[in-house]
mmCIF file of C-alpha atoms in Angstrom:
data_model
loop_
_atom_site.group_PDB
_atom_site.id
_atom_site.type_symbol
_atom_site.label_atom_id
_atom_site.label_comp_id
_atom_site.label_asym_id
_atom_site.label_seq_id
_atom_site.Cartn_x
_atom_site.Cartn_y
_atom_site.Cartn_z
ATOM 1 C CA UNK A 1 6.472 2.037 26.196
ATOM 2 C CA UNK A 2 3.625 4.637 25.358
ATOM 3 C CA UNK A 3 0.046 3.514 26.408
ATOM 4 C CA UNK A 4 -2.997 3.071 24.647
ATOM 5 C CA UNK A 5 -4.495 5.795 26.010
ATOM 6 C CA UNK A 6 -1.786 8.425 24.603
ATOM 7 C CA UNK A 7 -2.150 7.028 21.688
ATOM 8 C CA UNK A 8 -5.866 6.953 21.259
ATOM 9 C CA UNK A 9 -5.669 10.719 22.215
ATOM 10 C CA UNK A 10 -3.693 11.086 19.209
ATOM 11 C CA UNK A 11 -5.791 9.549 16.632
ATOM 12 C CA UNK A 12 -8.788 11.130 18.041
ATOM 13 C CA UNK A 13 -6.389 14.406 17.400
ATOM 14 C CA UNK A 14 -5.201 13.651 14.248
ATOM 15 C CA UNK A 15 -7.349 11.590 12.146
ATOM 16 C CA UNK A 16 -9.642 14.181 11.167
ATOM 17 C CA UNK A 17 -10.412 16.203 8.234
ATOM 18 C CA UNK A 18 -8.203 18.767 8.530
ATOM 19 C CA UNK A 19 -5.524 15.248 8.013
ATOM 20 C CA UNK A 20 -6.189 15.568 4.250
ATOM 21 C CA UNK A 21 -4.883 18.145 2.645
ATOM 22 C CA UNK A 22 -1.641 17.973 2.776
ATOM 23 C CA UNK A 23 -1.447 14.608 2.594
ATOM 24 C CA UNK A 24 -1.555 12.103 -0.479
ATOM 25 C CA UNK A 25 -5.020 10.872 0.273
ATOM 26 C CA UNK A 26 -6.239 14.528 -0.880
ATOM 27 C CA UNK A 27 -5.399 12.801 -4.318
ATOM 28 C CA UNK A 28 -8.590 10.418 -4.415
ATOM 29 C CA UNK A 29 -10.614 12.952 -2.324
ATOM 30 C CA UNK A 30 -10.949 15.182 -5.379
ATOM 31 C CA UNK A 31 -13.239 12.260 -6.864
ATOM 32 C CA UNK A 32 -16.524 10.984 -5.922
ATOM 33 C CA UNK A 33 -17.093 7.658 -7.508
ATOM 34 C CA UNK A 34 -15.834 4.304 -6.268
ATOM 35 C CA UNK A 35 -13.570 3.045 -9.549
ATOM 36 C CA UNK A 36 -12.256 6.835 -9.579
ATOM 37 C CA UNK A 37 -11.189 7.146 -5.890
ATOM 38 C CA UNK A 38 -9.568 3.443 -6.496
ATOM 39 C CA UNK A 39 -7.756 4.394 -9.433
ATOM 40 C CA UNK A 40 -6.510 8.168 -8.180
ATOM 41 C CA UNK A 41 -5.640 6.390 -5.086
ATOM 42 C CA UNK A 42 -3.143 3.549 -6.610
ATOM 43 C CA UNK A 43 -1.350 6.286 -8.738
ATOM 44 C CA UNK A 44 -1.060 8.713 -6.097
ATOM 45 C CA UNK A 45 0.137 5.997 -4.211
ATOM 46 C CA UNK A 46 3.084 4.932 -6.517
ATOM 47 C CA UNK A 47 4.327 8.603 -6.773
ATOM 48 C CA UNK A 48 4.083 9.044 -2.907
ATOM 49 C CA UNK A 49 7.742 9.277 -2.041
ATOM 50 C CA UNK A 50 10.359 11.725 -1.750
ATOM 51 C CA UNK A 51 9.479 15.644 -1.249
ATOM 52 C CA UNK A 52 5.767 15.843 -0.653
ATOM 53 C CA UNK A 53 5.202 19.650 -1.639
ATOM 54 C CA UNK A 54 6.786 18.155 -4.925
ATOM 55 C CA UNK A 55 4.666 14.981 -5.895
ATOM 56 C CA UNK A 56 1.974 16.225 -4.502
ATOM 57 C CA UNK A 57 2.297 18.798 -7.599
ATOM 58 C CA UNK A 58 3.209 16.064 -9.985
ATOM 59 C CA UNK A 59 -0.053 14.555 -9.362
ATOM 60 C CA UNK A 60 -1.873 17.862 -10.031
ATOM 61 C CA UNK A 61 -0.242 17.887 -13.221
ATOM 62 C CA UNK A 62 -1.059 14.087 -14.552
ATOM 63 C CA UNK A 63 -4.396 14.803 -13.428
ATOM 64 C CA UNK A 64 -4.818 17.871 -15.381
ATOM 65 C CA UNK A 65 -3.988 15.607 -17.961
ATOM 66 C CA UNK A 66 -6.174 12.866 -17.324
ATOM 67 C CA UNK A 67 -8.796 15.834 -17.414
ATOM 68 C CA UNK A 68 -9.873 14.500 -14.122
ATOM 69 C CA UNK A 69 -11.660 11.563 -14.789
ATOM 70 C CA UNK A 70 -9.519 8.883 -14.167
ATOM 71 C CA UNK A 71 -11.136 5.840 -15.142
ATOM 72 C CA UNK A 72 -11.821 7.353 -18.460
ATOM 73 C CA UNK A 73 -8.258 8.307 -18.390
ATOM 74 C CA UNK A 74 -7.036 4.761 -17.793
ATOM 75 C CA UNK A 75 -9.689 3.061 -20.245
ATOM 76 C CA UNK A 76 -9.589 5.543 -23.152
ATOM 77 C CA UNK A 77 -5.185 5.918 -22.206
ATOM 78 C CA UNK A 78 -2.393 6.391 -25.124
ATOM 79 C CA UNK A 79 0.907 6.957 -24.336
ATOM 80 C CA UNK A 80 1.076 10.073 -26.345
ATOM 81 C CA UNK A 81 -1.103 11.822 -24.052
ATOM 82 C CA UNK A 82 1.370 11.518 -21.087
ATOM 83 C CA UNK A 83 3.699 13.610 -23.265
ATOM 84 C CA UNK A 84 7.262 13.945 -21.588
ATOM 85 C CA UNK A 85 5.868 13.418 -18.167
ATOM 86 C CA UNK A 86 7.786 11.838 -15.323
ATOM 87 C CA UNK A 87 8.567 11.871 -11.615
ATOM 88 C CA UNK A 88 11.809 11.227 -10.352
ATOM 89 C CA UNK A 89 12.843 7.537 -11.030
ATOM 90 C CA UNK A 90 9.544 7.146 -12.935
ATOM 91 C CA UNK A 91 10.117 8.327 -16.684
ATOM 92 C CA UNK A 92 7.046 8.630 -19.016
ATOM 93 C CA UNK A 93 7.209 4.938 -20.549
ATOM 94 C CA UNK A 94 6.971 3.559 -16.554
ATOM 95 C CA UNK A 95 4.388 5.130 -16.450
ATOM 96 C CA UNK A 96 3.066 4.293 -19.791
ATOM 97 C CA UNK A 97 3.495 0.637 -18.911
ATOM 98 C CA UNK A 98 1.267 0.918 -15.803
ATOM 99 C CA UNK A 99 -1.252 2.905 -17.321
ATOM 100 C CA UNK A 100 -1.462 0.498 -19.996
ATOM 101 C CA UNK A 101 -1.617 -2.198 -17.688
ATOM 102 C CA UNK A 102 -4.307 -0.987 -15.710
ATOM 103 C CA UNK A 103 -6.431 -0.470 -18.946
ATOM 104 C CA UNK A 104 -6.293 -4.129 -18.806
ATOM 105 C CA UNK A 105 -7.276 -4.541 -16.132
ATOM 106 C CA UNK A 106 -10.075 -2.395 -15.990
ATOM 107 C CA UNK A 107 -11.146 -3.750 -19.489
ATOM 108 C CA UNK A 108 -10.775 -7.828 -19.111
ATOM 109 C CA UNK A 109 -10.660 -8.419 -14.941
ATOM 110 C CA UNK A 110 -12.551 -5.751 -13.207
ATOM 111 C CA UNK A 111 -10.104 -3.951 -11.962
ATOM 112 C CA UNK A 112 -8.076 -3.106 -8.771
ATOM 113 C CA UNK A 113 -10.758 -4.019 -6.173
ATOM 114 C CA UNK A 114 -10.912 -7.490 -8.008
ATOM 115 C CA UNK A 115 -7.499 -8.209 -8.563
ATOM 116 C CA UNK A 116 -6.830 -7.489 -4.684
ATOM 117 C CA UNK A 117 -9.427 -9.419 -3.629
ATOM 118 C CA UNK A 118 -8.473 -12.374 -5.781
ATOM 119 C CA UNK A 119 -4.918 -12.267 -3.961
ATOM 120 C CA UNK A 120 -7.022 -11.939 -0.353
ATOM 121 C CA UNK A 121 -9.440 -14.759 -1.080
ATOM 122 C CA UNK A 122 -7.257 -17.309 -2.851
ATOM 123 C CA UNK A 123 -4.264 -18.295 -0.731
ATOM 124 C CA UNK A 124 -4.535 -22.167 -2.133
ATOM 125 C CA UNK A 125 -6.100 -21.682 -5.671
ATOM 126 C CA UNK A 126 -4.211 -20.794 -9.096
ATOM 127 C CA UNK A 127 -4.726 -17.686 -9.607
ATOM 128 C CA UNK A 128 -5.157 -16.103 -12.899
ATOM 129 C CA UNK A 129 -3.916 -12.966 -12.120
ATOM 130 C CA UNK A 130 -0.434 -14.625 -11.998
ATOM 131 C CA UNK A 131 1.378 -17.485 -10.816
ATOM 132 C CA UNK A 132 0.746 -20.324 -8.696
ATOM 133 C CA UNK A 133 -0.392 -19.417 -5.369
ATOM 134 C CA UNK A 134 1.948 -22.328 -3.546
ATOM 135 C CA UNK A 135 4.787 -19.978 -4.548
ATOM 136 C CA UNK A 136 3.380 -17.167 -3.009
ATOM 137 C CA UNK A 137 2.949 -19.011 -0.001
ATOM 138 C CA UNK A 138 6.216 -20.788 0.167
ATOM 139 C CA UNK A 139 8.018 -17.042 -0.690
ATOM 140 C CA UNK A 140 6.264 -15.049 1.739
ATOM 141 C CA UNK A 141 7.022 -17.305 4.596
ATOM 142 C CA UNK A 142 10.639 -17.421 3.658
ATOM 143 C CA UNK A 143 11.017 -13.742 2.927
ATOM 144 C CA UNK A 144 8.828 -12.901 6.423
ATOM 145 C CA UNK A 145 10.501 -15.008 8.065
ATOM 146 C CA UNK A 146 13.629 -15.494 7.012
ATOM 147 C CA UNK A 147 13.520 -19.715 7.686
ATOM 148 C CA UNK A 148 12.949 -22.524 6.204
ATOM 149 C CA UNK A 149 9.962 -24.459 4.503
ATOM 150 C CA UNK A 150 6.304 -24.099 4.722
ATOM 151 C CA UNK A 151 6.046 -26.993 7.138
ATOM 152 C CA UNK A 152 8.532 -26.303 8.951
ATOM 153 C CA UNK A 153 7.022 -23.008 9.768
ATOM 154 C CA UNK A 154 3.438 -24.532 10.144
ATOM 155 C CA UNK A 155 4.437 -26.489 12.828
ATOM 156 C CA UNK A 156 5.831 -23.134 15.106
ATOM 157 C CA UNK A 157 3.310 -21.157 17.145
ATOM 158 C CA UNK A 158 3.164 -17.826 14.989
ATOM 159 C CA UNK A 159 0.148 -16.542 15.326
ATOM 160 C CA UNK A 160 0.605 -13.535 12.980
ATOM 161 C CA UNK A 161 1.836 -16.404 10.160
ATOM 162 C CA UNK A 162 -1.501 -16.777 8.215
ATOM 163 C CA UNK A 163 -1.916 -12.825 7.991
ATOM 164 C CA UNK A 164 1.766 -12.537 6.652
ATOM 165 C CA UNK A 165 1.301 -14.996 4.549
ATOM 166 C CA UNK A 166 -1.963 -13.656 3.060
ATOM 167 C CA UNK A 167 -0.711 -10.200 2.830
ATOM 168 C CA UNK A 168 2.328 -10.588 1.171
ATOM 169 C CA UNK A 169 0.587 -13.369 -0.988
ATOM 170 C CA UNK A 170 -2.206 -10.673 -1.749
ATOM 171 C CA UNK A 171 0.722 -7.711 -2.691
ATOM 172 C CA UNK A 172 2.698 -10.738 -4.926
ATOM 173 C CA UNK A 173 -0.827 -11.227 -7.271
ATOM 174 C CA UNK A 174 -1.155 -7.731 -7.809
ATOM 175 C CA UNK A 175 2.627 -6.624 -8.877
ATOM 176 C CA UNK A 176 3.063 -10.221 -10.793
ATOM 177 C CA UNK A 177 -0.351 -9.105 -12.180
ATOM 178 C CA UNK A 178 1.767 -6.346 -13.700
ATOM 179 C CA UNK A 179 4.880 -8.322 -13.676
ATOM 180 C CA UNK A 180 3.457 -10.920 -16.516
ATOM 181 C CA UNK A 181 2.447 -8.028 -18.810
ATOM 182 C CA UNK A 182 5.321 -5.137 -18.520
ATOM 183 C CA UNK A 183 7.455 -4.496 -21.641
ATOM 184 C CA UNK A 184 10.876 -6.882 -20.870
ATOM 185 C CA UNK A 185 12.774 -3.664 -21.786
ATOM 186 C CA UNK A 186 10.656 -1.758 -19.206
ATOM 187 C CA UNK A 187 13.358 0.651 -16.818
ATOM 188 C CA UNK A 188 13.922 0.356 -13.683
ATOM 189 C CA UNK A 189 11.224 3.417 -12.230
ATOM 190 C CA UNK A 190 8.651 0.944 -13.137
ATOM 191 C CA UNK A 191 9.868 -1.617 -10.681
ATOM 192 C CA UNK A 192 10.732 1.005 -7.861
ATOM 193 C CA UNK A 193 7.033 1.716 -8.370
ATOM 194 C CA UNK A 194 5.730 -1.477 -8.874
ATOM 195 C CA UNK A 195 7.945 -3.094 -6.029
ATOM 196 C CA UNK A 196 8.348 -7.244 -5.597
ATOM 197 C CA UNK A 197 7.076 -8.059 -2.024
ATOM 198 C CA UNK A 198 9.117 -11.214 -2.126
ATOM 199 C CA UNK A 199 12.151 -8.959 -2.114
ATOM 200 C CA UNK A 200 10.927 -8.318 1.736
ATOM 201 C CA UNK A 201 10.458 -4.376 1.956
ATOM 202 C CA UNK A 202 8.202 -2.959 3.714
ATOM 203 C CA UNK A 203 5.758 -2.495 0.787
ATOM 204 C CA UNK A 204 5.047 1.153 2.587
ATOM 205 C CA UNK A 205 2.725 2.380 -0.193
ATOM 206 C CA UNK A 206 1.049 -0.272 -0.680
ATOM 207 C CA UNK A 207 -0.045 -0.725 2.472
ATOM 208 C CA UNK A 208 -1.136 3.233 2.370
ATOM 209 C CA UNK A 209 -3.457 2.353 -0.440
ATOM 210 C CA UNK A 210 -4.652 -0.293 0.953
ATOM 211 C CA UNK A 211 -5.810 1.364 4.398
ATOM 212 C CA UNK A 212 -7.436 3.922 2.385
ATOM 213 C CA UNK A 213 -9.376 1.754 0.484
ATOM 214 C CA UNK A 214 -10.368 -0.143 3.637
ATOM 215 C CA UNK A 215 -10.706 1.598 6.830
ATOM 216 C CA UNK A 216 -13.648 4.203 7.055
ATOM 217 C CA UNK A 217 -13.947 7.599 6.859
ATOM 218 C CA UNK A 218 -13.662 10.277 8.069
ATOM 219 C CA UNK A 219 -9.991 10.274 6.599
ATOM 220 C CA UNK A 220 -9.971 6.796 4.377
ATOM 221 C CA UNK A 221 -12.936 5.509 2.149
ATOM 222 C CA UNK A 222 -13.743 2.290 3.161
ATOM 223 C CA UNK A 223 -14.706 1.401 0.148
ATOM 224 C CA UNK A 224 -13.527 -2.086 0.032
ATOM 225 C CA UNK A 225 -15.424 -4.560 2.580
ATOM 226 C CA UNK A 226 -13.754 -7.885 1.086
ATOM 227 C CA UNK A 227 -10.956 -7.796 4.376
ATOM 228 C CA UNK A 228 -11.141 -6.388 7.586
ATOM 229 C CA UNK A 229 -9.077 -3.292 9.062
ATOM 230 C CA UNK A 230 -7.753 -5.930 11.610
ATOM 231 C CA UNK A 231 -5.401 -7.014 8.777
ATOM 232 C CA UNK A 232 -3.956 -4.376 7.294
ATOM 233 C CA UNK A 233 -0.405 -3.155 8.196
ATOM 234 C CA UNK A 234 1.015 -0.292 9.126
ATOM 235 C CA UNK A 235 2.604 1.960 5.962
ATOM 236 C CA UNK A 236 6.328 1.938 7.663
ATOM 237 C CA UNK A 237 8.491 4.981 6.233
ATOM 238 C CA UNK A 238 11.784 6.527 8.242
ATOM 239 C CA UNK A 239 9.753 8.969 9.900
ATOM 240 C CA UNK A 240 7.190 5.819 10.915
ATOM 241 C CA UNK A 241 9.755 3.797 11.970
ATOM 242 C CA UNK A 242 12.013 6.620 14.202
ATOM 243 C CA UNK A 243 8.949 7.212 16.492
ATOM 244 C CA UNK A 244 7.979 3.487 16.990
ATOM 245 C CA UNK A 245 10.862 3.186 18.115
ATOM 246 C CA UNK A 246 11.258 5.936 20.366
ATOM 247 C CA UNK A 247 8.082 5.106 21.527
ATOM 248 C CA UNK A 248 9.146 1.344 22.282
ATOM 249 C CA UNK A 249 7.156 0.025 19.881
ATOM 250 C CA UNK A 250 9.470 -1.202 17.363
ATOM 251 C CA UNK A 251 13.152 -2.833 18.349
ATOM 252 C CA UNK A 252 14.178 -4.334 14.791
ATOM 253 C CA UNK A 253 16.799 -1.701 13.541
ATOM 254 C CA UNK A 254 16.341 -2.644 9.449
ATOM 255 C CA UNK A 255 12.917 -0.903 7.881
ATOM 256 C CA UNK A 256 11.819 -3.690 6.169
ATOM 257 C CA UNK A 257 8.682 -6.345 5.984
ATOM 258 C CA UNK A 258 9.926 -7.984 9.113
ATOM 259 C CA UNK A 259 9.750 -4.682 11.161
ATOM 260 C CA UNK A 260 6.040 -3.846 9.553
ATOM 261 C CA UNK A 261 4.957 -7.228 11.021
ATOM 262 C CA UNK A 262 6.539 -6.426 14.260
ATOM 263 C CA UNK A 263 5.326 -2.963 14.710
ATOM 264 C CA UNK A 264 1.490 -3.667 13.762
ATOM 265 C CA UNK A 265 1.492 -6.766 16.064
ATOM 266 C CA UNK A 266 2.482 -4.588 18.629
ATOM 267 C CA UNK A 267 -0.407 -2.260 18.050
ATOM 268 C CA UNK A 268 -2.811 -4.906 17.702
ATOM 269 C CA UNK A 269 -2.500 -5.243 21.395
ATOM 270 C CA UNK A 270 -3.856 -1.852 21.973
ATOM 271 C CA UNK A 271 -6.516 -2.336 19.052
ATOM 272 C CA UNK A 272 -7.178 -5.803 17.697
ATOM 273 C CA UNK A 273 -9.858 -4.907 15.131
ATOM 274 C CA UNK A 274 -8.303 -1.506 13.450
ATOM 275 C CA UNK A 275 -4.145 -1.928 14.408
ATOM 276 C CA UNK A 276 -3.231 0.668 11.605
ATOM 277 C CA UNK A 277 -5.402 3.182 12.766
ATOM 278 C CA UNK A 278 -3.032 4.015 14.936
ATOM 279 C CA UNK A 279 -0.986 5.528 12.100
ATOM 280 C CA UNK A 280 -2.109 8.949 12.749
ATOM 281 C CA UNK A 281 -1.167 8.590 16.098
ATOM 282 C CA UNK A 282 2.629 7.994 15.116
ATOM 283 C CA UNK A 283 2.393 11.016 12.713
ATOM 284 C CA UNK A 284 0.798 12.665 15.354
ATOM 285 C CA UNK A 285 3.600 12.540 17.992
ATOM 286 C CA UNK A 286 6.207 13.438 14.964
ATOM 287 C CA UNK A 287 4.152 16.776 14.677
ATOM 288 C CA UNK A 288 3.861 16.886 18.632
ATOM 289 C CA UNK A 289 7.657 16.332 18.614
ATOM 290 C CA UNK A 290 8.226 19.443 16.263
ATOM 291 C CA UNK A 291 5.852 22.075 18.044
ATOM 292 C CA UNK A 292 6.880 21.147 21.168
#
């Protein structure tokens, strides 16, 4: 098992400024107001798979065409203006539908900050974002856990229940948010970007774009104040999940919400209050691992 001190040296290493270039956050550092970084965030965030020399580009290009200004872009957006423009499984009416969508939003219910905190702050209300949140709460238990009902669970000594429960409660608001308004024809590239959390993955770029709009800088914005870094989760990827375990942080062989859960409880024990900053440390080591 590594120990805390290793991995401290590493995020004092790696999370840094020199972190953001090559990486996706670079995306949202190109802008300077709050609703901007949000929104350049969240779509760099749903194109953040795959080769990233090559969606990195990609996102040059759809922000050429949102002339850089991308809550203008998403209020004033048309779907002619995308033109044929697409990234892997993500052809231009996904991302039409999600552009759309987020004009909505932005117009009528405040926008991504809101409609994230609504799914933080509401665990036993309605929500009008979406459905009911009892079926949140009875789906995220059952996907996190794999058992049986709410009470059933209630009654066990998890401690990490409530924040799995709020989390994956949180993630279902904001994709049924889009859920309840995407075209019924709608492909499939809209759903790979938009993913269910009830399906049980690890929800890897969400929980990216949600430690950059929480934790502080110097590498994330901290922008958001309406949960605390002690709750977020680590972003779990192959790469993520290959060191954890080499490093004996991580024994569940499938990469899924179950294995997220494990691996940032496991952290918390060497950081409580900001588990996911130890992120860079696991990238760290992979890029240790390479030059060595």
């Amino acid at each position: 098992m590594i120990t805390k001190n290793k991995l401290d040296e590493l995020v004092k290493k790696y999370e840094t400024a020199d972190f953001i270039s090559p990486d996706p956050i670079s995306i949202p550092h190109n802008f300077k107001t709050k609703k901007d970084i949000e929104i350049a965030g969240f779509i760099a965030s749903l194109v953040a798979y795959g080769s990233r020399k090559v969606f990195l580009k990609k996102l040059d290009e759809l922000f050429k065409i949102a002339q850089n200004e991308p809550l203008n872009f998403i209020l004033n957006f048309e779907s002619k203006i995308l033109g044929d423009f697409n990234y892997r499984f993500g052809k231009p009416a996904d991302f039409a539908e999600i552009f759309k969508i987020m004009r909505t939003l932005y117009e009528k219910d405040g926008g991504l900050e809101e409609l994230f905190k609504y799914g933080y702050t509401n665990l036993d209300n309605p929500s009008h974002f979406g459905r009911g949140s009892q079926c949140y709460r009875a789906s995220a238990m059952d996907t996190v856990t794999g058992e049986g009902s709410p009470n059933e669970l209630e009654q066990k000594s998890y401690e990490n229940i409530s924040s799995m429960v709020r989390m994956q409660k949180m993630f279902s608001v904001v994709t049924d948010y889009f859920y309840s308004r995407v075209d019924k024809n709608i492909g499939q590239g809209f759903y790979f970007m938009i993913p269910d959390p009830r399906k049980g993955g690890a929800m890897k770029r969400m929980c990216m774009y949600l430690r950059w709009m929480v934790r502080k800088p110097p590498v994330d914005f901290g922008i958001w104040d309406f949960m605390p870094a002690a709750e977020l989760l680590i972003p779990l990827d192959v790469h993520v999940a290959r060191v954890s375990r080499e490093m004996g942080l991580l024994t569940r062989k499938q990469n899924d919400f179950k294995a997220v859960i494990e691996l940032t409880e496991n952290l918390k024990k060497f950081d409580p209050q900001d588990p996911s900053k130890y992120d860079f440390a696991i990238f760290g080591l992979g890029v240790d691992e390479v030059h060595s």
